[in-house]
Amino acid sequence: MTSEERLAWVVSALDSVGVRCLVMGGHAARFYGVERNTNDFDLHLSPDCWDDIKAKIQASPLATNFKVVEGPSWRPGAFRRFQIGVLPSGREEWLEFWRHNHLLPDFHEVFDRREIGVYGGQKIAFLGLRDLIRAKETERESDWQDIALLEEFADSRDYSAVLNGGLDLASALSRIRSRRGFESHLKASHFRDDNAIRQAVELTASPITEAFLTPVASRNRDAHLPIAAIEPVVRNRLSEVDPGTNLHFALVEIVRRRYKLAAQAADRADKESIRRTLAAPSDGGAS
């Protein structure tokens, strides 16, 4: 059984006992096109399944030939993990559940944006591509390597959707996160559409996207750039450069790096606060 088939079987086993979830993590990255090895199973769990998830797993086919064991959690109340097997290599196989991921909105919102596709021979619900990108904005460098590829995939999808009439141009421009995506729209002369640019700069909430759009939007008197984490000197320089030049892309990478470092620092601080809370001694109720 391949890793993909194993995931499909795991999801089917959970579905048989009423567990609603979305696949995230490494398997979701593979589904969207990132080549990477992964054996663990990361799932975003519906909150109503949280309290009795252990009982549901034990009542599912997952526990037929293996005694399922719950492992320790570094984020109690939001993250649970269960050993569901041992691989031929001797490595433990873990099933990991998020009730709430600090990088994502609540389950119901991301569930509405889920993507269903065939994986391991059956249809599975995955975290939406752009939600997956957000979920990977952690302190780990490997996640940012995935992000670089996923951003290109997402921009390519949006570009194709614009050409096919499945997405309006403003929405696509408001989500550009890769150089390849920007260059595709540039070659197609999409930045000549002043109305789309105006809407895009109002819609975007990403400083990376803003950095891509600034050289174009600055030529549009009616465009209003949103406030974003870009240093004034970089923002001013962006408004002066020609779109699609090496200097433009170099400035975008400056903004991207600052965004990445800020996201890594925020994720690190979040984890440290949890570690401190777990390490804090309890007063045992003493006054």
mmCIF file of C-alpha atoms in Angstrom:
data_model
loop_
_atom_site.group_PDB
_atom_site.id
_atom_site.type_symbol
_atom_site.label_atom_id
_atom_site.label_comp_id
_atom_site.label_asym_id
_atom_site.label_seq_id
_atom_site.Cartn_x
_atom_site.Cartn_y
_atom_site.Cartn_z
ATOM 1 C CA MET A 1 0.000 0.000 0.000
ATOM 2 C CA THR A 2 1.410 3.382 -0.999
ATOM 3 C CA SER A 3 1.447 6.373 1.335
ATOM 4 C CA GLU A 4 -1.391 7.928 -0.691
ATOM 5 C CA GLU A 5 -3.459 4.749 -0.493
ATOM 6 C CA ARG A 6 -2.812 4.521 3.227
ATOM 7 C CA LEU A 7 -4.111 8.060 3.719
ATOM 8 C CA ALA A 8 -7.195 7.256 1.652
ATOM 9 C CA TRP A 9 -7.826 4.206 3.822
ATOM 10 C CA VAL A 10 -7.343 6.223 7.030
ATOM 11 C CA VAL A 11 -9.797 8.909 5.893
ATOM 12 C CA SER A 12 -12.306 6.241 4.861
ATOM 13 C CA ALA A 13 -11.955 4.530 8.252
ATOM 14 C CA LEU A 14 -12.615 7.817 10.044
ATOM 15 C CA ASP A 15 -15.549 8.617 7.792
ATOM 16 C CA SER A 16 -17.109 5.257 8.665
ATOM 17 C CA VAL A 17 -17.450 6.376 12.299
ATOM 18 C CA GLY A 18 -18.661 9.896 11.525
ATOM 19 C CA VAL A 19 -15.411 11.847 11.769
ATOM 20 C CA ARG A 20 -15.439 14.955 9.564
ATOM 21 C CA CYS A 21 -12.038 16.395 8.707
ATOM 22 C CA LEU A 22 -9.819 17.993 6.059
ATOM 23 C CA VAL A 23 -6.408 16.727 5.014
ATOM 24 C CA MET A 24 -3.612 19.243 5.573
ATOM 25 C CA GLY A 25 0.169 19.022 5.996
ATOM 26 C CA GLY A 26 2.453 16.988 3.774
ATOM 27 C CA HIS A 27 -0.232 14.958 2.029
ATOM 28 C CA ALA A 28 -2.115 18.128 1.077
ATOM 29 C CA ALA A 29 1.105 19.573 -0.326
ATOM 30 C CA ARG A 30 1.560 16.409 -2.383
ATOM 31 C CA PHE A 31 -2.022 16.617 -3.622
ATOM 32 C CA TYR A 32 -1.375 20.121 -4.957
ATOM 33 C CA GLY A 33 1.853 19.094 -6.678
ATOM 34 C CA VAL A 34 4.760 19.384 -4.243
ATOM 35 C CA GLU A 35 7.062 16.362 -4.400
ATOM 36 C CA ARG A 36 7.884 15.414 -0.832
ATOM 37 C CA ASN A 37 8.019 12.363 1.400
ATOM 38 C CA THR A 38 5.527 12.084 4.231
ATOM 39 C CA ASN A 39 4.211 9.237 6.340
ATOM 40 C CA ASP A 40 2.226 10.978 9.079
ATOM 41 C CA PHE A 41 -1.340 12.131 8.557
ATOM 42 C CA ASP A 42 -2.297 15.715 9.490
ATOM 43 C CA LEU A 43 -6.006 16.484 9.654
ATOM 44 C CA HIS A 44 -8.063 19.567 10.514
ATOM 45 C CA LEU A 45 -10.871 18.128 12.639
ATOM 46 C CA SER A 46 -14.417 19.389 12.963
ATOM 47 C CA PRO A 47 -14.767 20.738 16.532
ATOM 48 C CA ASP A 48 -17.834 18.609 17.233
ATOM 49 C CA CYS A 49 -15.668 15.483 16.834
ATOM 50 C CA TRP A 50 -12.956 16.628 19.238
ATOM 51 C CA ASP A 51 -14.122 15.327 22.603
ATOM 52 C CA ASP A 52 -14.830 11.768 21.505
ATOM 53 C CA ILE A 53 -12.199 11.398 18.791
ATOM 54 C CA LYS A 54 -10.295 8.733 20.735
ATOM 55 C CA ALA A 55 -13.420 6.616 21.173
ATOM 56 C CA LYS A 56 -14.261 7.030 17.494
ATOM 57 C CA ILE A 57 -10.793 5.923 16.430
ATOM 58 C CA GLN A 58 -10.985 2.881 18.694
ATOM 59 C CA ALA A 59 -14.348 1.992 17.169
ATOM 60 C CA SER A 60 -13.021 2.363 13.618
ATOM 61 C CA PRO A 61 -11.106 -0.064 11.371
ATOM 62 C CA LEU A 62 -7.935 1.765 12.446
ATOM 63 C CA ALA A 63 -7.989 -0.209 15.696
ATOM 64 C CA THR A 64 -8.708 -3.608 14.149
ATOM 65 C CA ASN A 65 -5.119 -4.838 14.025
ATOM 66 C CA PHE A 66 -3.334 -2.261 16.143
ATOM 67 C CA LYS A 67 -3.812 -0.929 19.648
ATOM 68 C CA VAL A 68 -4.195 2.798 19.090
ATOM 69 C CA VAL A 69 -2.239 4.898 21.583
ATOM 70 C CA GLU A 70 -2.693 8.610 22.221
ATOM 71 C CA GLY A 71 0.591 10.478 22.459
ATOM 72 C CA PRO A 72 1.478 13.658 24.341
ATOM 73 C CA SER A 73 0.440 16.993 22.882
ATOM 74 C CA TRP A 74 2.556 20.124 22.868
ATOM 75 C CA ARG A 75 -0.615 22.194 22.327
ATOM 76 C CA PRO A 76 -3.317 20.796 24.658
ATOM 77 C CA GLY A 77 -6.846 21.682 23.690
ATOM 78 C CA ALA A 78 -5.961 22.286 20.051
ATOM 79 C CA PHE A 79 -3.812 19.365 18.905
ATOM 80 C CA ARG A 80 -4.033 15.611 19.509
ATOM 81 C CA ARG A 81 -1.993 12.744 18.071
ATOM 82 C CA PHE A 82 -2.485 8.991 17.957
ATOM 83 C CA GLN A 83 -0.129 6.206 16.972
ATOM 84 C CA ILE A 84 -1.986 3.986 14.517
ATOM 85 C CA GLY A 85 0.755 1.694 13.305
ATOM 86 C CA VAL A 86 4.410 0.917 12.692
ATOM 87 C CA LEU A 87 5.956 1.150 9.245
ATOM 88 C CA PRO A 88 8.166 -1.630 7.797
ATOM 89 C CA SER A 89 11.151 0.625 8.540
ATOM 90 C CA GLY A 90 10.240 0.526 12.221
ATOM 91 C CA ARG A 91 9.119 4.143 12.249
ATOM 92 C CA GLU A 92 5.957 4.915 14.196
ATOM 93 C CA GLU A 93 2.935 6.002 12.176
ATOM 94 C CA TRP A 94 0.993 8.920 13.639
ATOM 95 C CA LEU A 95 -2.434 10.384 13.015
ATOM 96 C CA GLU A 96 -2.532 14.040 14.085
ATOM 97 C CA PHE A 97 -5.600 16.216 14.578
ATOM 98 C CA TRP A 98 -5.984 19.972 14.817
ATOM 99 C CA ARG A 99 -9.165 21.285 16.378
ATOM 100 C CA HIS A 100 -7.879 24.809 15.978
ATOM 101 C CA ASN A 101 -4.780 25.861 14.090
ATOM 102 C CA HIS A 102 -3.490 29.260 15.194
ATOM 103 C CA LEU A 103 -2.683 30.194 11.603
ATOM 104 C CA LEU A 104 -6.153 29.469 10.232
ATOM 105 C CA PRO A 105 -9.721 30.677 10.758
ATOM 106 C CA ASP A 106 -12.209 28.252 12.282
ATOM 107 C CA PHE A 107 -12.979 24.884 10.748
ATOM 108 C CA HIS A 108 -16.305 25.848 9.225
ATOM 109 C CA GLU A 109 -14.748 28.688 7.230
ATOM 110 C CA VAL A 110 -11.940 26.583 5.796
ATOM 111 C CA PHE A 111 -14.363 23.701 5.222
ATOM 112 C CA ASP A 112 -16.371 25.956 2.918
ATOM 113 C CA ARG A 113 -13.175 26.507 0.887
ATOM 114 C CA ARG A 114 -12.142 22.839 0.845
ATOM 115 C CA GLU A 115 -11.059 21.109 -2.329
ATOM 116 C CA ILE A 116 -12.123 17.562 -3.128
ATOM 117 C CA GLY A 117 -9.923 15.450 -5.355
ATOM 118 C CA VAL A 118 -8.908 11.872 -6.071
ATOM 119 C CA TYR A 119 -5.935 10.790 -3.989
ATOM 120 C CA GLY A 120 -4.908 7.224 -3.244
ATOM 121 C CA GLY A 121 -7.732 5.991 -5.441
ATOM 122 C CA GLN A 122 -10.631 7.758 -3.763
ATOM 123 C CA LYS A 123 -12.130 11.215 -3.332
ATOM 124 C CA ILE A 124 -10.767 13.104 -0.326
ATOM 125 C CA ALA A 125 -11.410 16.584 1.075
ATOM 126 C CA PHE A 126 -8.297 18.739 1.404
ATOM 127 C CA LEU A 127 -7.589 22.113 2.931
ATOM 128 C CA GLY A 128 -7.932 24.717 0.183
ATOM 129 C CA LEU A 129 -4.693 25.668 -1.560
ATOM 130 C CA ARG A 130 -4.431 29.207 -0.223
ATOM 131 C CA ASP A 131 -5.442 28.056 3.273
ATOM 132 C CA LEU A 132 -2.679 25.459 3.066
ATOM 133 C CA ILE A 133 -0.189 28.184 2.181
ATOM 134 C CA ARG A 134 -1.276 30.148 5.245
ATOM 135 C CA ALA A 135 -1.050 27.054 7.457
ATOM 136 C CA LYS A 136 2.556 26.590 6.372
ATOM 137 C CA GLU A 137 3.692 30.075 7.422
ATOM 138 C CA THR A 138 5.513 28.611 10.419
ATOM 139 C CA GLU A 139 9.033 28.906 11.789
ATOM 140 C CA ARG A 140 10.163 25.824 9.833
ATOM 141 C CA GLU A 141 12.271 26.468 6.759
ATOM 142 C CA SER A 142 10.912 23.337 5.043
ATOM 143 C CA ASP A 143 7.407 24.821 5.148
ATOM 144 C CA TRP A 144 8.613 27.949 3.363
ATOM 145 C CA GLN A 145 10.193 25.802 0.678
ATOM 146 C CA ASP A 146 6.752 24.258 0.155
ATOM 147 C CA ILE A 147 5.162 27.708 0.131
ATOM 148 C CA ALA A 148 7.382 28.895 -2.720
ATOM 149 C CA LEU A 149 6.066 26.089 -4.926
ATOM 150 C CA LEU A 150 2.473 26.299 -3.712
ATOM 151 C CA GLU A 151 2.365 30.029 -4.479
ATOM 152 C CA GLU A 152 3.356 29.318 -8.062
ATOM 153 C CA PHE A 153 0.689 26.613 -8.342
ATOM 154 C CA ALA A 154 -1.955 28.931 -6.880
ATOM 155 C CA ASP A 155 -1.060 31.820 -9.200
ATOM 156 C CA SER A 156 -1.015 29.498 -12.193
ATOM 157 C CA ARG A 157 -4.475 28.238 -11.305
ATOM 158 C CA ASP A 158 -5.803 31.768 -10.957
ATOM 159 C CA TYR A 159 -4.288 32.825 -14.273
ATOM 160 C CA SER A 160 -5.859 29.861 -16.065
ATOM 161 C CA ALA A 161 -9.181 30.553 -14.353
ATOM 162 C CA VAL A 162 -9.117 34.150 -15.641
ATOM 163 C CA LEU A 163 -8.511 32.929 -19.178
ATOM 164 C CA ASN A 164 -11.325 30.402 -18.848
ATOM 165 C CA GLY A 165 -13.759 32.909 -17.378
ATOM 166 C CA GLY A 166 -13.902 31.153 -14.023
ATOM 167 C CA LEU A 167 -12.338 34.001 -12.020
ATOM 168 C CA ASP A 168 -12.454 37.756 -12.392
ATOM 169 C CA LEU A 169 -9.169 39.490 -13.117
ATOM 170 C CA ALA A 170 -9.233 41.723 -10.031
ATOM 171 C CA SER A 171 -9.459 38.720 -7.688
ATOM 172 C CA ALA A 172 -6.560 37.013 -9.428
ATOM 173 C CA LEU A 173 -4.362 40.115 -9.306
ATOM 174 C CA SER A 174 -5.193 40.670 -5.637
ATOM 175 C CA ARG A 175 -3.661 37.262 -4.758
ATOM 176 C CA ILE A 176 -0.432 37.246 -6.786
ATOM 177 C CA ARG A 177 2.364 35.817 -4.658
ATOM 178 C CA SER A 178 4.934 34.569 -7.201
ATOM 179 C CA ARG A 179 7.144 36.097 -9.862
ATOM 180 C CA ARG A 180 5.886 33.557 -12.379
ATOM 181 C CA GLY A 181 2.313 34.572 -11.661
ATOM 182 C CA PHE A 182 3.095 38.264 -12.084
ATOM 183 C CA GLU A 183 4.970 37.680 -15.329
ATOM 184 C CA SER A 184 2.077 35.656 -16.752
ATOM 185 C CA HIS A 185 -0.339 38.541 -16.219
ATOM 186 C CA LEU A 186 2.225 41.044 -17.484
ATOM 187 C CA LYS A 187 2.728 39.155 -20.747
ATOM 188 C CA ALA A 188 -1.049 38.915 -21.177
ATOM 189 C CA SER A 189 -1.334 42.731 -20.788
ATOM 190 C CA HIS A 190 -3.707 42.281 -17.858
ATOM 191 C CA PHE A 191 -2.203 45.280 -16.080
ATOM 192 C CA ARG A 192 -3.686 47.574 -18.697
ATOM 193 C CA ASP A 193 -7.077 47.068 -17.075
ATOM 194 C CA ASP A 194 -7.220 50.081 -14.748
ATOM 195 C CA ASN A 195 -10.496 49.025 -13.181
ATOM 196 C CA ALA A 196 -9.135 45.574 -12.288
ATOM 197 C CA ILE A 197 -6.008 47.125 -10.784
ATOM 198 C CA ARG A 198 -8.092 49.523 -8.726
ATOM 199 C CA GLN A 199 -10.139 46.654 -7.307
ATOM 200 C CA ALA A 200 -7.098 44.432 -6.781
ATOM 201 C CA VAL A 201 -5.211 46.910 -4.620
ATOM 202 C CA GLU A 202 -8.319 47.414 -2.511
ATOM 203 C CA LEU A 203 -8.820 43.672 -2.079
ATOM 204 C CA THR A 204 -5.290 42.557 -1.269
ATOM 205 C CA ALA A 205 -4.157 42.105 2.318
ATOM 206 C CA SER A 206 -0.686 40.761 1.489
ATOM 207 C CA PRO A 207 2.399 42.987 1.499
ATOM 208 C CA ILE A 208 3.957 40.621 -1.057
ATOM 209 C CA THR A 209 1.061 41.166 -3.449
ATOM 210 C CA GLU A 210 1.201 44.882 -2.771
ATOM 211 C CA ALA A 211 4.880 44.895 -3.702
ATOM 212 C CA PHE A 212 4.049 43.204 -6.998
ATOM 213 C CA LEU A 213 1.232 45.650 -7.745
ATOM 214 C CA THR A 214 2.747 48.950 -6.591
ATOM 215 C CA PRO A 215 4.690 49.786 -9.779
ATOM 216 C CA VAL A 216 1.480 49.272 -11.761
ATOM 217 C CA ALA A 217 -0.923 50.859 -9.286
ATOM 218 C CA SER A 218 1.236 53.958 -8.848
ATOM 219 C CA ARG A 219 0.500 54.774 -12.469
ATOM 220 C CA ASN A 220 -3.213 54.761 -11.718
ATOM 221 C CA ARG A 221 -4.248 57.992 -9.995
ATOM 222 C CA ASP A 222 -7.403 56.452 -8.550
ATOM 223 C CA ALA A 223 -5.742 53.365 -7.087
ATOM 224 C CA HIS A 224 -5.422 53.259 -3.306
ATOM 225 C CA LEU A 225 -2.814 50.950 -1.869
ATOM 226 C CA PRO A 226 -3.747 49.308 1.447
ATOM 227 C CA ILE A 227 -1.572 49.684 4.493
ATOM 228 C CA ALA A 228 0.907 46.814 4.678
ATOM 229 C CA ALA A 229 4.184 45.954 6.368
ATOM 230 C CA ILE A 230 6.474 47.578 3.809
ATOM 231 C CA GLU A 231 9.153 50.021 4.858
ATOM 232 C CA PRO A 232 8.515 53.531 3.497
ATOM 233 C CA VAL A 233 11.820 53.628 1.622
ATOM 234 C CA VAL A 234 11.006 50.330 -0.110
ATOM 235 C CA ARG A 235 7.435 51.408 -0.825
ATOM 236 C CA ASN A 236 8.645 54.673 -2.374
ATOM 237 C CA ARG A 237 11.189 52.845 -4.497
ATOM 238 C CA LEU A 238 8.528 50.390 -5.663
ATOM 239 C CA SER A 239 6.373 53.276 -6.850
ATOM 240 C CA GLU A 240 9.219 54.472 -9.057
ATOM 241 C CA VAL A 241 10.409 51.276 -10.768
ATOM 242 C CA ASP A 242 9.134 49.818 -14.010
ATOM 243 C CA PRO A 243 6.929 46.724 -13.591
ATOM 244 C CA GLY A 244 8.618 43.400 -14.246
ATOM 245 C CA THR A 245 12.195 44.672 -14.105
ATOM 246 C CA ASN A 246 14.968 43.014 -12.120
ATOM 247 C CA LEU A 247 14.873 45.891 -9.650
ATOM 248 C CA HIS A 248 11.134 45.445 -9.175
ATOM 249 C CA PHE A 249 11.548 41.756 -8.407
ATOM 250 C CA ALA A 250 14.501 42.436 -6.103
ATOM 251 C CA LEU A 251 12.338 44.817 -4.073
ATOM 252 C CA VAL A 252 9.545 42.237 -3.958
ATOM 253 C CA GLU A 253 12.016 39.748 -2.496
ATOM 254 C CA ILE A 254 12.989 42.260 0.193
ATOM 255 C CA VAL A 255 9.323 42.545 1.161
ATOM 256 C CA ARG A 256 8.897 38.768 0.991
ATOM 257 C CA ARG A 257 11.857 38.191 3.290
ATOM 258 C CA ARG A 258 10.564 40.681 5.861
ATOM 259 C CA TYR A 259 7.145 39.030 5.717
ATOM 260 C CA LYS A 260 8.696 35.580 6.157
ATOM 261 C CA LEU A 261 10.858 36.653 9.108
ATOM 262 C CA ALA A 262 7.871 38.304 10.792
ATOM 263 C CA ALA A 263 5.719 35.188 10.276
ATOM 264 C CA GLN A 264 8.463 32.921 11.613
ATOM 265 C CA ALA A 265 8.936 35.140 14.657
ATOM 266 C CA ALA A 266 5.188 35.182 15.351
ATOM 267 C CA ASP A 267 4.938 31.395 15.085
ATOM 268 C CA ARG A 268 7.986 30.960 17.298
ATOM 269 C CA ALA A 269 6.573 33.339 19.920
ATOM 270 C CA ASP A 270 3.251 31.505 19.892
ATOM 271 C CA LYS A 271 4.974 28.181 20.525
ATOM 272 C CA GLU A 272 7.203 29.625 23.235
ATOM 273 C CA SER A 273 4.187 31.018 25.083
ATOM 274 C CA ILE A 274 2.637 27.541 25.097
ATOM 275 C CA ARG A 275 5.865 25.949 26.323
ATOM 276 C CA ARG A 276 6.072 28.467 29.172
ATOM 277 C CA THR A 277 2.469 27.784 30.128
ATOM 278 C CA LEU A 278 3.056 24.032 30.173
ATOM 279 C CA ALA A 279 6.251 24.422 32.167
ATOM 280 C CA ALA A 280 4.735 26.768 34.748
ATOM 281 C CA PRO A 281 4.299 25.025 38.118
ATOM 282 C CA SER A 282 0.789 24.694 39.451
ATOM 283 C CA ASP A 283 0.089 26.214 42.858
ATOM 284 C CA GLY A 284 -2.089 23.224 43.684
ATOM 285 C CA GLY A 285 -4.787 25.539 44.960
ATOM 286 C CA ALA A 286 -2.629 26.909 47.768
ATOM 287 C CA SER A 287 -3.172 30.514 48.781
#
